[in-house]
C-alpha atoms as one frame of an Amber mdcrd trajectory, in Angstrom:
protein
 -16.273  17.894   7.580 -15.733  18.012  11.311 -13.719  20.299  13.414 -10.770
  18.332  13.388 -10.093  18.072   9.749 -11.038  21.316   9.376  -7.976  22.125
  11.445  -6.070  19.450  10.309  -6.585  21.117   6.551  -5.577  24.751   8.058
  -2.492  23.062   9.595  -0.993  21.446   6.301  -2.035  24.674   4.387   0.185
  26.373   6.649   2.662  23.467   7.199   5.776  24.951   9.157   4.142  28.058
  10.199   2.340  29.238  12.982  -1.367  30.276  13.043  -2.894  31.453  16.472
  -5.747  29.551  18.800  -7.663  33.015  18.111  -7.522  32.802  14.331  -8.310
  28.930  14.042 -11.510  29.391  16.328 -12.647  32.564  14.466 -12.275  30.479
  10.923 -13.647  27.160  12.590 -16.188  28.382  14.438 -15.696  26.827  17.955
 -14.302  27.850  21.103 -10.268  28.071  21.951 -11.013  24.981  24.408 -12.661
  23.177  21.026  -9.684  24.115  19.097  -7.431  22.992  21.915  -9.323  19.416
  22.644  -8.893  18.293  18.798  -5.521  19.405  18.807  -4.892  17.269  21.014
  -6.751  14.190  19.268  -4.663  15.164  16.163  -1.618  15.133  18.842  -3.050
  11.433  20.000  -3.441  10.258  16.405   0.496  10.780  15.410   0.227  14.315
  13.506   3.313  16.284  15.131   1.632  19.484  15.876   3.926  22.448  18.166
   1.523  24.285  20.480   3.534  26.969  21.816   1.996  29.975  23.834   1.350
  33.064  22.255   1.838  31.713  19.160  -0.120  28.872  18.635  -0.177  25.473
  16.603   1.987  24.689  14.312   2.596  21.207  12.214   5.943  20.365  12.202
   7.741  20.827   8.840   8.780  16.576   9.085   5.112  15.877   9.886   4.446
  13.006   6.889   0.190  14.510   6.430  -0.307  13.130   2.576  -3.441  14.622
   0.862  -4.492  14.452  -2.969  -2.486  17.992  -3.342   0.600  16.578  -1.726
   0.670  13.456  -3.517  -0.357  15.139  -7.166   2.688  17.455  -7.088   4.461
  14.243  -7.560   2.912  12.331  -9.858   4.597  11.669 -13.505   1.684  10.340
 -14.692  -0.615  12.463 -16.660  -3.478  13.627 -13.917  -6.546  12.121 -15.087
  -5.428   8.911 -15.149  -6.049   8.927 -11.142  -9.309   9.790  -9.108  -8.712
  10.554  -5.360 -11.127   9.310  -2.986  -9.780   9.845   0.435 -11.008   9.125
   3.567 -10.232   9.529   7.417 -10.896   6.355   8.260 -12.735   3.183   6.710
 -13.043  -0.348   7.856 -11.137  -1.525   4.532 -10.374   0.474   1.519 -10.659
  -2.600  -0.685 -14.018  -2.689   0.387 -14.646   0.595  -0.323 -13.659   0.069
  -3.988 -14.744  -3.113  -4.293 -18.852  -0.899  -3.775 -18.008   1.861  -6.176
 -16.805  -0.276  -8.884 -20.633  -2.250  -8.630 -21.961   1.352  -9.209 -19.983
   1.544 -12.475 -17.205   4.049 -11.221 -14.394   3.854 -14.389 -10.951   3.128
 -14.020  -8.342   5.180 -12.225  -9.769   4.878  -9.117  -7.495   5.574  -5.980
  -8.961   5.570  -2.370  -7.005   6.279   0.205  -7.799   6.175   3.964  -5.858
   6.764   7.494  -7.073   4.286   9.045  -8.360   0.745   8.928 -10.595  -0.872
  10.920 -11.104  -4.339   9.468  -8.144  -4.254   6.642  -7.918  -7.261   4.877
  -4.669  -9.151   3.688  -3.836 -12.914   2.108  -5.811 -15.580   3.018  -8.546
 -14.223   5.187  -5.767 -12.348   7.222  -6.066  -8.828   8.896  -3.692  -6.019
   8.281  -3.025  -3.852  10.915  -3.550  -0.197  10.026  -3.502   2.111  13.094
  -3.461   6.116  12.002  -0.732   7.751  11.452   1.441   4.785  10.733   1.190
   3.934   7.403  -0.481   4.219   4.017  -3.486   2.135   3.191  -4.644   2.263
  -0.261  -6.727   0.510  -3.142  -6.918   1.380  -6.928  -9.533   0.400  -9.102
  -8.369  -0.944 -12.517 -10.595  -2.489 -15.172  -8.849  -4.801 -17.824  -9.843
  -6.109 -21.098  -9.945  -9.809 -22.189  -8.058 -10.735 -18.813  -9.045 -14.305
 -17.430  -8.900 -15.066 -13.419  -5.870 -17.466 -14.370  -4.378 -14.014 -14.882
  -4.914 -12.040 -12.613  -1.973 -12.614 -10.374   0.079 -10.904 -12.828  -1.833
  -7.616 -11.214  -0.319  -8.723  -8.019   3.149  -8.976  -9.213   2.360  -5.459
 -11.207   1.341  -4.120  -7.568   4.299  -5.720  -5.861   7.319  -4.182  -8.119
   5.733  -0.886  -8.421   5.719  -0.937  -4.487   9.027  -2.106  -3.753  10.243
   0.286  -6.534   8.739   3.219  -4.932  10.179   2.505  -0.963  13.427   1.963
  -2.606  13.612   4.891  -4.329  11.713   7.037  -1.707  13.853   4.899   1.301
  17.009   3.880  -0.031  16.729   0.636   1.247  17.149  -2.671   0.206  13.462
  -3.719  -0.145  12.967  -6.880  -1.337   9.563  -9.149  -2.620   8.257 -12.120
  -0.849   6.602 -14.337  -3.346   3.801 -13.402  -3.790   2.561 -10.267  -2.277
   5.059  -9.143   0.704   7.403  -6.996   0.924  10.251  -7.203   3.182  13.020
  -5.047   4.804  15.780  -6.322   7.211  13.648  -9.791   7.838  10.285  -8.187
   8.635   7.210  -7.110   6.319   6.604  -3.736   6.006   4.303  -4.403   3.357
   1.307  -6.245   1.808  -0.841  -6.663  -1.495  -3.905  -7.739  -1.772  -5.849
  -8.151  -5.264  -9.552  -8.867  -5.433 -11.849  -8.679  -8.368 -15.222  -9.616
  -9.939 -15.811 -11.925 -12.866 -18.241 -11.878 -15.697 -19.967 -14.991 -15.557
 -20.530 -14.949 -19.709 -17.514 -14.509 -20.422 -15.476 -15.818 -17.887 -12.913
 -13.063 -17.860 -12.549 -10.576 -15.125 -14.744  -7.737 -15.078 -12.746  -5.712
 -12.857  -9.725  -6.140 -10.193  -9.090  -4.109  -6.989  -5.637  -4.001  -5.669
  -5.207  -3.167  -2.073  -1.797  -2.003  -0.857  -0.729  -1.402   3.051   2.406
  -0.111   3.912   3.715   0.481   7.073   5.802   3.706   7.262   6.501   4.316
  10.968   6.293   2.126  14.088   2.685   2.527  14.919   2.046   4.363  18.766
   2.598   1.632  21.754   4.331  -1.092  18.926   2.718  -3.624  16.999   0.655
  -6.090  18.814   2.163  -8.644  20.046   1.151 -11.406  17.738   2.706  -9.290
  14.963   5.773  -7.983  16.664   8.290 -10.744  15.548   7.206 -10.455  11.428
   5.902  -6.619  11.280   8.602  -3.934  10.505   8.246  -0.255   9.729  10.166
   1.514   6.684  11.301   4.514   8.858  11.624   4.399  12.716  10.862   8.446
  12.319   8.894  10.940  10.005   9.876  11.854   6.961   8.970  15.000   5.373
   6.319  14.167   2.351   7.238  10.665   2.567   4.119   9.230   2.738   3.527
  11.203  -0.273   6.511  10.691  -2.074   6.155   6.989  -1.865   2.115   6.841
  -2.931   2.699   9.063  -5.933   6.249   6.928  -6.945   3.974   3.696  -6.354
   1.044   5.332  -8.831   3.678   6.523 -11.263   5.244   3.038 -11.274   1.823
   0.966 -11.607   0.111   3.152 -14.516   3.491   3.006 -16.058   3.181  -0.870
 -15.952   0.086  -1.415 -16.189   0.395   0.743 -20.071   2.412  -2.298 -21.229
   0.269  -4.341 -19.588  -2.679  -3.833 -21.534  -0.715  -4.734 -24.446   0.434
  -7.276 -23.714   3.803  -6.284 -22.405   4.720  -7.913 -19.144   8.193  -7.793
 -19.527   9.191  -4.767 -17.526   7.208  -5.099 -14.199   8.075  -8.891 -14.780
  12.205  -8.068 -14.600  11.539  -5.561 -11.548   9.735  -8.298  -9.110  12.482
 -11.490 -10.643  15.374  -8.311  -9.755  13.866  -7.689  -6.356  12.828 -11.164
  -4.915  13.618 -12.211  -2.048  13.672 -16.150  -2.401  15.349 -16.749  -5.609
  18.165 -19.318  -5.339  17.264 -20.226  -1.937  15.653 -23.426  -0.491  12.317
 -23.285   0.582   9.304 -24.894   1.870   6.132 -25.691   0.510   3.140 -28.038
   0.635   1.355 -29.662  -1.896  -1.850 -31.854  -0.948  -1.103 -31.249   2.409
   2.582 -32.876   2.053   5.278 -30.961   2.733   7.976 -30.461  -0.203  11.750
 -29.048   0.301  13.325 -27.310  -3.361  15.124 -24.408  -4.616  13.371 -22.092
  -6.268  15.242 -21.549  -9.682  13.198 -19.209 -11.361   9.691 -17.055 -11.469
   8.313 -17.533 -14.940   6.425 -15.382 -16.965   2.714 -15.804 -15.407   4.670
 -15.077 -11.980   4.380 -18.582 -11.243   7.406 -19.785  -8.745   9.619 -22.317
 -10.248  11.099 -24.572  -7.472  13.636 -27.836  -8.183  13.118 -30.954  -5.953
  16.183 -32.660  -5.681  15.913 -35.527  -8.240  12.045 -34.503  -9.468  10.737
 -32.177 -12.272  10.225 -28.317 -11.098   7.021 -27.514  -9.312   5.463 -25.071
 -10.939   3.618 -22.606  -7.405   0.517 -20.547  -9.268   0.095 -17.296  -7.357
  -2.273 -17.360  -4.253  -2.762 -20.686  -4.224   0.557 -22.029  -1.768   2.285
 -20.741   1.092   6.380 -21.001   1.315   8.458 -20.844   3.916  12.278 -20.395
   4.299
């Protein structure tokens, strides 16, 4: 562990508090000036840290620093059922998952990183993921008897536990673009992204990661500028243990799912995506062999496929991942 988490750690165990230059140096091991220069990193990297003479460094009680502690005193769910891996900064955490479930890690998995560097979204698209802006997570979930036909289901699972958790955490109206966005106030402040593996044999899926990324706070210096007329932020300032909050709600909501889910049961997470889409009952746009087709979109059915009506045809039925709409 390197200097600056070391502080960093110190900081949130004392969250609100005070501890002196002289006291972090003697526990660290480095200079005043070392403690000093990675303050101000952790200053540079959006942690709101008071430095204040002759007391020292404090992080700010509405700092939003989520760790497996913070997030675990939340959590419903019994704690097993989760296994932190969490990291200061990764190129994607999908692909970090995606590694450790080859090397036979079990289900549960959560990791958890900062920062991206390469984060991945729909279609080959990047995510932007700048630290200490947002939450950037994959879990690790490995389903019985489930063929690939299925597996956006796991999306839809990831996408109403999501949207469930920044409403209740936000209070805002939150809302699901078919298939994987979410969407506050006409911009995305979130996306899903589910990968998995197959077993040739047997044709069903031998395990699925589902990538989250969520972005809490207007990253430092705005979003860049291909992004700034789509990309929102949740909160336009910190909220105390929101990041959190809204990790462990999101956890507590997907486990609780994904229970009925391995029954069978799709019912619930089903209701929560039709009760929090965006696009139902309005007109969109989609193409189909490269022709573009205008409908309404009546209904998402039970294999979250998107129902549209063509004026005077049969419904469309959209399979997950496989179009793009546009209203």
């Amino acid at each position: 562990m390197s200097a600056k988490e070391k502080i960093l750690d110190l900081l949130i165990e004392n969250k609100g508090s005070y501890i002196s230059g002289e006291e972090l140096a003697s526990t660290i091991g480095i200079s005043r000036a070392g403690i000093w220069k990675n303050i101000k990193k952790l200053q540079n990297e959006g942690h709101l840290i008071d430095a204040v003479t002759n007391k020292g460094y404090m992080l700010k009680p509405s700092s939003d620093v989520f760790d497996e502690k913070s997030i675990r005193k939340h959590l419903d769910i019994p704690q097993n059922i989760v296994n932190f891996k969490i990291l200061k900064e990764t190129q994607s955490t999908n692909s970090v998952a995606y590694q450790m479930a080859l090397s036979g890690e079990p289900e549960g998995l959560v990791v958890l990183s900062r920062q991206q560097s390469l984060g991945r979204g729909h279609k080959g698209h990047t995510f932007y993921s700048p630290a200490g802006s947002g939450i950037y997570l994959s879990i690790l979930l490995r389903p019985s008897n489930l063929s690939s036909s299925r597996t956006g289901l796991i999306t839809c699972m990831g996408a109403s536990a999501m949207c469930r958790a920044l409403r209740d955490v936000s209070g805002k109206d939150v809302r699901i673009k078919w298939v994987n966005d979410l969407f506050l106030d006409g911009r995305k402040v979130c996306g899903i992204l589910t990968e998995g593996a197959l077993d040739l044999e047997s044709g069903l899926l031998g395990f699925s990661i589902t990538g989250c990324g969520v972005n809490l706070y207007p990253p430092k210096g705005g979003f860049p500028p291909e992004l700034s007329d789509i990309a929102g932020s949740l909160f336009e300032d910190n909220v105390d243990d929101g990041g959190s909050r809204i990790t462990a709600g999101f956890l507590n909501y997907f486990f609780g799912y994904y229970e009925d889910f391995k029954k069978g049961n799709h019912e619930g997470f089903l209701n929560d995506y039709r009760q929090h889409s965006l696009i139902i009952g309005k007109n969109v746009k989609f193409d189909i062999d490269k022709e573009e087709h205008t409908g309404k979109v009546i209904a998402i059915d039970d294999l979250c496929r998107l129902v549209i009506q063509e004026s005077g045809e049969r419904p469309y039925l959209l399979e997950p991942g496989k179009v793009s709409i546009h209203f």
